[in-house]
CSV table of C-alpha atoms in Angstrom, one decimal:
chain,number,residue,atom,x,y,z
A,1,UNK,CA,127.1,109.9,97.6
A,2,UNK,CA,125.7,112.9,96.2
A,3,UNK,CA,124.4,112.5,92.5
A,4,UNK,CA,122.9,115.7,92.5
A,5,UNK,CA,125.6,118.2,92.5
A,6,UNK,CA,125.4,120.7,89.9
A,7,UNK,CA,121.2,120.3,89.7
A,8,UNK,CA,119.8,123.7,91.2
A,9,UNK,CA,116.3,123.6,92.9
A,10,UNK,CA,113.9,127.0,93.7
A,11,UNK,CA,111.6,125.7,96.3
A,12,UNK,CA,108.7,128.1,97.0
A,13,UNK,CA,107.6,125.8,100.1
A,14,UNK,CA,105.6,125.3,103.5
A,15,UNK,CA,104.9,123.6,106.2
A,16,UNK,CA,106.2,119.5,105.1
A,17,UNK,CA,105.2,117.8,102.0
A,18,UNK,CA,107.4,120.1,99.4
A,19,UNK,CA,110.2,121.1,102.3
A,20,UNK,CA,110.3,117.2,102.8
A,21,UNK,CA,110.7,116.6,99.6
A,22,UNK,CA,113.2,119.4,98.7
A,23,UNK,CA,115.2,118.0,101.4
A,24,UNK,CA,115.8,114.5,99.7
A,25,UNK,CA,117.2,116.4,97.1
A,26,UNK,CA,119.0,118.6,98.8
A,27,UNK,CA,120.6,115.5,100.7
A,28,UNK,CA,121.5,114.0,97.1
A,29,UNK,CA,123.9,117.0,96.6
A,30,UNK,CA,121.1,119.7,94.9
A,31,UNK,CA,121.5,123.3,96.0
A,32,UNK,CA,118.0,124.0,97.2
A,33,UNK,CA,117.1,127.4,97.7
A,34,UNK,CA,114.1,127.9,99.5
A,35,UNK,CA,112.6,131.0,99.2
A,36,UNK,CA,110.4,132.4,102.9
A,37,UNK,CA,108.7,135.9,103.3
A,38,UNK,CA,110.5,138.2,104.7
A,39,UNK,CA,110.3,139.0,108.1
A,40,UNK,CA,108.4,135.5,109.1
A,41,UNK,CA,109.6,133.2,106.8
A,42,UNK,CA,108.0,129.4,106.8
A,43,UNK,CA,105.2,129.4,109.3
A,44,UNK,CA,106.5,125.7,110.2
A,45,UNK,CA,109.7,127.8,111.8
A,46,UNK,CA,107.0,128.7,114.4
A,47,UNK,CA,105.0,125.6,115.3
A,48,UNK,CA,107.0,124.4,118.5
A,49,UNK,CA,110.2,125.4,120.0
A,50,UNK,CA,111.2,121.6,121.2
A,51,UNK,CA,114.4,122.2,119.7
A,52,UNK,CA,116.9,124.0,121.3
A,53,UNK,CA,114.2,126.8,120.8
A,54,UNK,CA,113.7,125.6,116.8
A,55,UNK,CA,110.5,124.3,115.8
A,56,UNK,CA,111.3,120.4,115.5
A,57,UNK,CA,109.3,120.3,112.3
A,58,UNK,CA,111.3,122.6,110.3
A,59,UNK,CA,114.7,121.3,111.7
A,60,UNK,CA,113.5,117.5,110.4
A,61,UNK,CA,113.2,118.9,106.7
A,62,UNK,CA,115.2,121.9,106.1
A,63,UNK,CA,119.0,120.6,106.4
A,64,UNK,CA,121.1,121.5,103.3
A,65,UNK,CA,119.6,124.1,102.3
A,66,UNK,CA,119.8,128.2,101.4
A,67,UNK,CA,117.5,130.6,102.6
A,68,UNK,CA,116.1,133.6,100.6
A,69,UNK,CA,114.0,136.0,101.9
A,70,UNK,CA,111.8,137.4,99.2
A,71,UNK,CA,108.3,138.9,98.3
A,72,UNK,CA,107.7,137.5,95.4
A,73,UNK,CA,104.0,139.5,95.2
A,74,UNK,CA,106.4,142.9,94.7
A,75,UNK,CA,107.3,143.3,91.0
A,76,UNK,CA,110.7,143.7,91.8
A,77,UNK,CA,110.7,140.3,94.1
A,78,UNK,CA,108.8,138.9,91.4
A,79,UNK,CA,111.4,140.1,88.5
A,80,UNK,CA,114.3,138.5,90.7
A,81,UNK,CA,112.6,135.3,91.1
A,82,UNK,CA,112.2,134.7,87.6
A,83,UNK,CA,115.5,135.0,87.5
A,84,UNK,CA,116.3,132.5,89.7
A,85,UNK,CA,114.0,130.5,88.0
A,86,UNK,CA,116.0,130.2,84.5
A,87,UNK,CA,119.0,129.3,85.8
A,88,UNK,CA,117.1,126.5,87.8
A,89,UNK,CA,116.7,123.0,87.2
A,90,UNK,CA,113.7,122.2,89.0
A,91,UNK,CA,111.1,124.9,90.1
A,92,UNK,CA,108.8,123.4,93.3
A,93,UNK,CA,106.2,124.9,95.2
A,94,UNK,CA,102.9,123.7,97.6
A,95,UNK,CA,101.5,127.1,98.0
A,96,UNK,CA,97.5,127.4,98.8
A,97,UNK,CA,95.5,126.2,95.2
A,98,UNK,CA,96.3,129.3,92.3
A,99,UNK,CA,98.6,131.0,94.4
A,100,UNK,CA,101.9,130.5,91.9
A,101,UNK,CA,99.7,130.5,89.0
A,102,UNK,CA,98.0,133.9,90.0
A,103,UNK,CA,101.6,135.1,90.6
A,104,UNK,CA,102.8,133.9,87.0
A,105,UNK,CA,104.6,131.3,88.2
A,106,UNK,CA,102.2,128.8,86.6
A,107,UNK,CA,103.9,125.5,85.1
A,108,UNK,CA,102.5,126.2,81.3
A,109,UNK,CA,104.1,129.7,81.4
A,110,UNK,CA,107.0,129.1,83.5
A,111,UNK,CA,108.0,125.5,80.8
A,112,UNK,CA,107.0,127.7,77.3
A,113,UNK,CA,110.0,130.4,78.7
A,114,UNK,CA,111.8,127.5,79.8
A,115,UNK,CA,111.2,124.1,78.3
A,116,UNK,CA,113.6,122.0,80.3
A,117,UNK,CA,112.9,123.0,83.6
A,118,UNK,CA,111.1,120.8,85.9
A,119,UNK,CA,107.9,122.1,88.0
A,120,UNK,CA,106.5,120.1,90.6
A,121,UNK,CA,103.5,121.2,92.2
A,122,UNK,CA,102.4,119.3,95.3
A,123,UNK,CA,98.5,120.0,96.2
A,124,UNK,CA,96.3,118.7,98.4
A,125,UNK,CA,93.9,117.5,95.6
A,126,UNK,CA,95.5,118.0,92.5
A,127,UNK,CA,94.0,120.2,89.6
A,128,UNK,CA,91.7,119.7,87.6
A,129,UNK,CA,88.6,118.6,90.0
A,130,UNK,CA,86.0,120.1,92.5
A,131,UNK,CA,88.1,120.0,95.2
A,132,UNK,CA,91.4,121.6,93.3
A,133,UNK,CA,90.8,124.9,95.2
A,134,UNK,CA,90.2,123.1,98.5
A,135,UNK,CA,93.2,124.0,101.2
A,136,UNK,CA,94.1,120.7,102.7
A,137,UNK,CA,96.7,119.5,105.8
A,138,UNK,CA,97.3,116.8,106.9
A,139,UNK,CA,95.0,115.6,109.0
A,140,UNK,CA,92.5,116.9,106.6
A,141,UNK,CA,93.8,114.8,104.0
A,142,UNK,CA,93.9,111.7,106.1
A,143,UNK,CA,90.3,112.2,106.9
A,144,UNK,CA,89.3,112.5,103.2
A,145,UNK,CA,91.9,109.8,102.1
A,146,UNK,CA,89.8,107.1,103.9
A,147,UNK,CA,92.7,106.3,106.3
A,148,UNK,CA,91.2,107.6,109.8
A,149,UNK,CA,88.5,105.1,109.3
A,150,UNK,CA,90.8,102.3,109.4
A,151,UNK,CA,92.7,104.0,112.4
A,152,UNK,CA,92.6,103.6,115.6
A,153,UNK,CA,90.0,101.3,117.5
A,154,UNK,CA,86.4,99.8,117.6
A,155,UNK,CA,85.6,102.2,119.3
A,156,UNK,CA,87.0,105.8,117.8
A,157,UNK,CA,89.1,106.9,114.4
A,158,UNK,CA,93.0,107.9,115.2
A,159,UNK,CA,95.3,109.8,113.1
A,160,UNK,CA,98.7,108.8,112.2
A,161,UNK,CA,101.4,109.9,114.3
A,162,UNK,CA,103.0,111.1,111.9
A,163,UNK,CA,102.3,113.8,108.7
A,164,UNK,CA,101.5,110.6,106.8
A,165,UNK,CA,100.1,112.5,103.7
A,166,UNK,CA,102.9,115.3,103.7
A,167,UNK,CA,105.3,112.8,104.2
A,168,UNK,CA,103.7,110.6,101.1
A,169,UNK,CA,103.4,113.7,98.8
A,170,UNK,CA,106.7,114.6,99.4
A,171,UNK,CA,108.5,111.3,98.7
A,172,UNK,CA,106.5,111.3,95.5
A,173,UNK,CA,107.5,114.0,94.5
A,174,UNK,CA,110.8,113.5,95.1
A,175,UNK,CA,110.9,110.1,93.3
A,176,UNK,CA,108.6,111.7,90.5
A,177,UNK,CA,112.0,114.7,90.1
A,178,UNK,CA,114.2,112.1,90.0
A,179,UNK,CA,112.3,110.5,87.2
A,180,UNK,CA,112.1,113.6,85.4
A,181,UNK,CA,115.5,114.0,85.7
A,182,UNK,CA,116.6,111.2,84.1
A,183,UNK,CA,114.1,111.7,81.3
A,184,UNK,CA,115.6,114.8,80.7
A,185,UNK,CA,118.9,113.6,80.5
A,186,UNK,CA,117.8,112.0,77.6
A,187,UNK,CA,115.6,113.9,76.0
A,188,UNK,CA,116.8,117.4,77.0
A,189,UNK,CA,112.8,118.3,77.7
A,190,UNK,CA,111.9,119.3,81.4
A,191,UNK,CA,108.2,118.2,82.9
A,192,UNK,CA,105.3,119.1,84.9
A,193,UNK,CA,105.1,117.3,87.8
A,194,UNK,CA,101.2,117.5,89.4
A,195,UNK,CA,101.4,115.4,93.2
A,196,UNK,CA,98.4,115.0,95.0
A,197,UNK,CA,98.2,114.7,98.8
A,198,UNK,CA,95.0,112.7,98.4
A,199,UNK,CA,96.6,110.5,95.7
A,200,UNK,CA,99.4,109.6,97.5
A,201,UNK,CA,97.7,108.9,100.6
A,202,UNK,CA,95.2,106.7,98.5
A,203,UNK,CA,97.9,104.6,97.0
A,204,UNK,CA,99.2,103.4,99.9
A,205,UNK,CA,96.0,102.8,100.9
A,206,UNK,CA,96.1,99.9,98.3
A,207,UNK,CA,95.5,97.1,101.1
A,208,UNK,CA,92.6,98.3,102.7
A,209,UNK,CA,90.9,99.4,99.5
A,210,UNK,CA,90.9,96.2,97.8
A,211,UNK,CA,89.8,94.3,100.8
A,212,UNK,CA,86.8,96.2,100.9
A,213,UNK,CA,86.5,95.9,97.1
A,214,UNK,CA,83.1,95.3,95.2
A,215,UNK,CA,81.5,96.4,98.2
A,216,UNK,CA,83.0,93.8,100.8
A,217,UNK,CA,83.2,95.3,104.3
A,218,UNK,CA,86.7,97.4,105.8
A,219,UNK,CA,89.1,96.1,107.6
A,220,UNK,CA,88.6,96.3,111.0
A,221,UNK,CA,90.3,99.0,113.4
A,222,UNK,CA,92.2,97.4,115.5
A,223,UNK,CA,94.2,99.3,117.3
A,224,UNK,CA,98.0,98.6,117.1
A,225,UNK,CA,97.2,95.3,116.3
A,226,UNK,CA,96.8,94.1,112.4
A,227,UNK,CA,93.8,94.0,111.3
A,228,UNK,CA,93.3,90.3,109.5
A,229,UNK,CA,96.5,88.9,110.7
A,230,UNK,CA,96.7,87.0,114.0
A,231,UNK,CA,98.3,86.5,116.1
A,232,UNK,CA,99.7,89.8,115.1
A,233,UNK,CA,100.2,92.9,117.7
A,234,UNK,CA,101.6,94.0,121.0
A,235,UNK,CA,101.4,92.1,124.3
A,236,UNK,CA,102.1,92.8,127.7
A,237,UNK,CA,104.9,91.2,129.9
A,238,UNK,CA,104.9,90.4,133.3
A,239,UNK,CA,107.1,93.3,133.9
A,240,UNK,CA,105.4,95.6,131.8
A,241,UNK,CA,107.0,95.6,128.7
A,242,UNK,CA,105.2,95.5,125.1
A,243,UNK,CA,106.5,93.5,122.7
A,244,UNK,CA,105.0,93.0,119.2
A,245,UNK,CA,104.3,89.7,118.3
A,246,UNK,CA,103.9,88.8,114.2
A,247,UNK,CA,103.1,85.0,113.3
A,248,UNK,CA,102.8,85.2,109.2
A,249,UNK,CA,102.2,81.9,108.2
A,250,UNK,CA,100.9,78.3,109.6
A,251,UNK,CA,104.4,77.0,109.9
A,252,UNK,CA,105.3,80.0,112.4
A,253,UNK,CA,101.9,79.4,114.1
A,254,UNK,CA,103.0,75.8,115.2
A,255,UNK,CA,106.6,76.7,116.1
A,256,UNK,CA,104.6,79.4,118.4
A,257,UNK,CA,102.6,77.1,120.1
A,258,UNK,CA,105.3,74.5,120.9
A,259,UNK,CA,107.9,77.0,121.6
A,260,UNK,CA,106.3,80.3,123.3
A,261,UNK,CA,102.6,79.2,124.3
A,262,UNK,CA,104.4,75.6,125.5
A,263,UNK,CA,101.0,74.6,124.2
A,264,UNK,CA,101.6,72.4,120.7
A,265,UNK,CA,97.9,70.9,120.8
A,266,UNK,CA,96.6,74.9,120.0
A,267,UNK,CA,98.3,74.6,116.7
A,268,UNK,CA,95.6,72.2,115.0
A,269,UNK,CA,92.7,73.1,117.3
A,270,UNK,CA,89.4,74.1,114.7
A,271,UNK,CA,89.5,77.7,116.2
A,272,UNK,CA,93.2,78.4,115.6
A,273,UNK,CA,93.7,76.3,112.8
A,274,UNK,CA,93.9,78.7,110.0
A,275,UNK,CA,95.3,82.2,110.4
A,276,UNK,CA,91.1,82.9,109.2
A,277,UNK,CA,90.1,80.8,112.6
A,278,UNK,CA,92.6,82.8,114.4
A,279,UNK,CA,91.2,86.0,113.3
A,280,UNK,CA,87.3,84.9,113.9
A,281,UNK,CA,88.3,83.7,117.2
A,282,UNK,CA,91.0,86.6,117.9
A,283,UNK,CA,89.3,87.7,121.6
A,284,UNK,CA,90.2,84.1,122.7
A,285,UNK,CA,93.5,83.9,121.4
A,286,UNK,CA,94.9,86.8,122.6
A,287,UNK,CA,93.5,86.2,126.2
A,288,UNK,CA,95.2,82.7,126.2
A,289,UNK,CA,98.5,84.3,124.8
A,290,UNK,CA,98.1,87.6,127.0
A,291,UNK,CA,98.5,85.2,130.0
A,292,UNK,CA,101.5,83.4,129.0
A,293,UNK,CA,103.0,87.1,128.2
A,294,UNK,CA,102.4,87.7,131.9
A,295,UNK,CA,104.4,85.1,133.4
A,296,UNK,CA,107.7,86.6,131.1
A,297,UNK,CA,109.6,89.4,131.8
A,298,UNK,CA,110.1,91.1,128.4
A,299,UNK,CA,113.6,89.8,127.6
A,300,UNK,CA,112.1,86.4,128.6
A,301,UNK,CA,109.8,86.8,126.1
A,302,UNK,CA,111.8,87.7,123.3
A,303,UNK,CA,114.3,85.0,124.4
A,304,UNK,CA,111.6,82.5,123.7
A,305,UNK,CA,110.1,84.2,120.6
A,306,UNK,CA,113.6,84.6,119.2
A,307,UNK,CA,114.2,80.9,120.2
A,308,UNK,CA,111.1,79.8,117.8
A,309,UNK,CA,111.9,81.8,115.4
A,310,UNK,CA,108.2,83.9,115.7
A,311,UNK,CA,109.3,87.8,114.4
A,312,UNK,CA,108.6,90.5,117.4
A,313,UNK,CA,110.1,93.8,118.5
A,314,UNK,CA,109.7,95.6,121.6
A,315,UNK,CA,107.3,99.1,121.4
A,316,UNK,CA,110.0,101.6,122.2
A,317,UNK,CA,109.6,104.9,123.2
A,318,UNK,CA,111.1,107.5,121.0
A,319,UNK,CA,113.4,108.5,124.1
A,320,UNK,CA,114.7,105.3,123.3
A,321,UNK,CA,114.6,105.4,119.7
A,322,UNK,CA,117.5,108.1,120.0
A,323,UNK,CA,120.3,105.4,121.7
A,324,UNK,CA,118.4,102.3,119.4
A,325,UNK,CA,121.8,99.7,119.2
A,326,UNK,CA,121.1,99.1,115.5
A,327,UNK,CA,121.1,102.6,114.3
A,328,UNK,CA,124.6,103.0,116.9
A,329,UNK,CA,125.9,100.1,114.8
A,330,UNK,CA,125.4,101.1,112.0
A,331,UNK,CA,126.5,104.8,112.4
A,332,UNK,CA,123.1,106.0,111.3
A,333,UNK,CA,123.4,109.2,113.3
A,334,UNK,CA,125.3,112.1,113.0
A,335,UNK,CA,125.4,116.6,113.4
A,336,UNK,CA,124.1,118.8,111.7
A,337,UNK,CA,124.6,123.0,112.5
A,338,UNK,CA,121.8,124.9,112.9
A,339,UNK,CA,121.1,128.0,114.2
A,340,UNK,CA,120.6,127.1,117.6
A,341,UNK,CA,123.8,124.6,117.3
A,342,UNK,CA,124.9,121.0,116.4
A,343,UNK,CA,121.7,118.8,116.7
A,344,UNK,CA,121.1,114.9,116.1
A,345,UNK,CA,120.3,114.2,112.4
A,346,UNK,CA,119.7,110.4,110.9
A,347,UNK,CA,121.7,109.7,107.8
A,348,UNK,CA,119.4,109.3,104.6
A,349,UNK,CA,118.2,105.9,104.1
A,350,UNK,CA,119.9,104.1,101.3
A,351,UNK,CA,123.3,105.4,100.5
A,352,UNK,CA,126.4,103.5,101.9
A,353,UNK,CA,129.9,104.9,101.9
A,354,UNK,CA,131.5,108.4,102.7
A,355,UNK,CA,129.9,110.9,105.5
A,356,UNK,CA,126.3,112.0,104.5
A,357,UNK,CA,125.7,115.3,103.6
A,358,UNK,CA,125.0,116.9,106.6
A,359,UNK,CA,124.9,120.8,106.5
A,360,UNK,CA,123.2,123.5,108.2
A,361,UNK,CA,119.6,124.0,108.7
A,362,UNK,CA,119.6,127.6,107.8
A,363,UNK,CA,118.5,130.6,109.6
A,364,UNK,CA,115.7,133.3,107.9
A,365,UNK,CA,117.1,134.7,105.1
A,366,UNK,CA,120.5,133.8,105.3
A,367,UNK,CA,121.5,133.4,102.3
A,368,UNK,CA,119.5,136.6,100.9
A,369,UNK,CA,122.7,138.3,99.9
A,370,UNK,CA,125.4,135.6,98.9
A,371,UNK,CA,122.0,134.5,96.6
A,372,UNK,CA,120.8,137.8,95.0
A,373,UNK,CA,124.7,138.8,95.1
A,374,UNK,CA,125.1,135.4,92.5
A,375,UNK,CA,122.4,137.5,90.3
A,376,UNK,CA,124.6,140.5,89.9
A,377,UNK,CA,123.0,142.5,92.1
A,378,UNK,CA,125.7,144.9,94.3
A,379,UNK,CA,125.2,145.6,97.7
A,380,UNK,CA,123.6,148.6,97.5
A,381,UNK,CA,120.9,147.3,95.3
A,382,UNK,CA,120.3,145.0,98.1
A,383,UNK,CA,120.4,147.2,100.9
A,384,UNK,CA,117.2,149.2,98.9
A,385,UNK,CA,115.5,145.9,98.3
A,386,UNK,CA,116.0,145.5,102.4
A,387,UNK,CA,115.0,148.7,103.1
A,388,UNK,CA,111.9,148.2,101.0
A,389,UNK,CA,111.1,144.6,102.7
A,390,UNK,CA,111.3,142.9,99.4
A,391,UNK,CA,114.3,140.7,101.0
């Protein structure tokens, strides 16, 4: 399924959040061409070599896509960006706060020359504010967000993972062009599109925020455990494997006891009665349950916690993730080239029916000539530009 053939996208991008969100595009049919300096291109090319010798940042988010090589701060670079730009659909960019605007590339001027194209401008704070000209990353953005200090344990913050902000920027974005989209479908006028990092992170934030509402206290860090829900987090078999353990609601609580724990009398005792007992007495509980754990293998375990029905899941490890049964079955992976050859690539979520689109992850500047060739410009024009290090 690809909706999106025929819409053209300029991405002046870095790094994750506009690259990741370019990318869902891209995977929807777009033709996203991503513009990279010449010579060094997206400094995420460069962060690790994990795979194959490719950095596996960029390889996540750069599938389906065209590279252009191009200084846009040379008049002539400039001039042929512009270019580009009218005959675009959607103009996106995360550069460092004022950088595209400095450069006249500015979403007022760029929608008064062209009032149906679509800018998006991803941020780490969004403009207006005090902290519009503030660089952000990720982990920068988690700290401010609030998120770190429900992360992690008693004892010390944790990040995410994962790019958690990037990745929330970016799918707003994306969802926010898609709206756009639509909207100018029928109204033939494009937008400006302003995504936050900090905004995006807040919202889904939403949970913690309003449990600490009006002044109440935070959640509590609790490692990978939840943090008002118990019992509700990983446990240790007698063979060493974790499996996470969720009971949601009283009903699965006494199933639990009489099925897993073997202990039915626990279900209406005054400390576990309520899933608020459970989590005032949580030390207890989880000391009771991490012995009966310990006298199950793992598949024992999930035997009897499948049996109940109590929802769990065993705490793979990504090694493991990459031959996961239910993404086999479901043919969730396939290839896609890059420079470096065929790699692994997971199917975008949501779309059933006919092969993904799954093309290359494209190598520096590529596409400098087939692009700047689909301007006009004859190879010799290039070759100059080359010469020059404008391309």
């Amino acid at each position: 399924m690809q909706p999106l053939r025929g819409v053209t996208v300029v991405s002046l991008e870095q790094a994750i959040a506009a690259p990741y969100a370019s990318r869902q595009l891209a995977d929807l049919g777009a033709r996203v061409i991503k513009v990279e300096r010449p010579g060094t291109g997206d400094f995420a090319r460069a962060y690790d070599t994990r795979v194959r010798g490719l950095s596996s940042h960029f390889v996540w988010v750069n599938r389906n896509k065209e590279s252009l090589t191009l200084d846009f701060k040379d008049p002539r670079g400039l001039e042929l960006l512009r270019r580009l730009i009218a005959d675009a659909d959607v103009f996106l960019q995360n550069l460092a706060p004022g950088a595209a605007a400095r450069a006249g590339l500015g979403a007022g001027e760029l929608r008064a020359a062209h009032p149906g194209l679509i800018v998006c401008d991803i941020s780490g704070y969004g403009a207006p504010g005090p902290y519009a000209d503030r660089k952000a990353y990720d982990l920068l953005v988690q700290s401010e967000s609030g998120l770190l200090s429900v992360t992690g344990t008693p004892r010390e913050v944790a990040k995410a993972g994962i790019p958690v902000s990037d990745i929330a920027a970016g799918m707003y974005a994306y969802s926010s062009v898609l709206a756009a989209l639509l909207e100018r479908g029928r109204t033939g006028r494009g937008a400006h599109l302003d995504v936050s990092m900090l905004e995006a992170t807040v919202e889904w934030l939403g949970f913690p925020l309003y449990y600490s509402f009006d002044g109440a206290g935070p959640p509590p860090r609790a490692g990978a455990a939840h943090a008002t829900i118990c019992p509700y987090g990983p446990f240790t078999a007698g063979d060493g494997t974790i499996v996470m353990t969720a009971v949601q609601n009283e009903r699965e609580w006494r199933g639990f006891c009489a099925g897993f724990l073997r202990r039915p009398e626990l279900a209406g005792h005054p400390h576990y009665a309520t899933n608020a007992d459970r989590d005032a007495h949580r030390e207890e509980l989880d000391g009771l349950i991490a012995a009966r754990f310990a006298e199950l293998t793992g598949a024992e375990a999930i035997a009897l916690l499948d049996a109940v029905p109590v929802a769990n899941a065993r705490v793979n490890t990504l090694a493991e993730v990459w031959d996961h049964p239910q993404l086999a079955a479901r043919g969730r992976l396939h290839e896609v080239p890059t420079p470096a050859g065929p790699v692994p690539a997971l199917a975008p979520p949501g779309p059933t029916g006919g092969a993904p689109r799954m093309e290359a992850v494209p190598a520096l500047g590529e596409h400098t000539r087939a692009v700047l060739g689909g301007l006009g410009l004859s190879e010799e024009e290039i070759d100059v530009l080359a010469a020059d290090g404008v391309v």
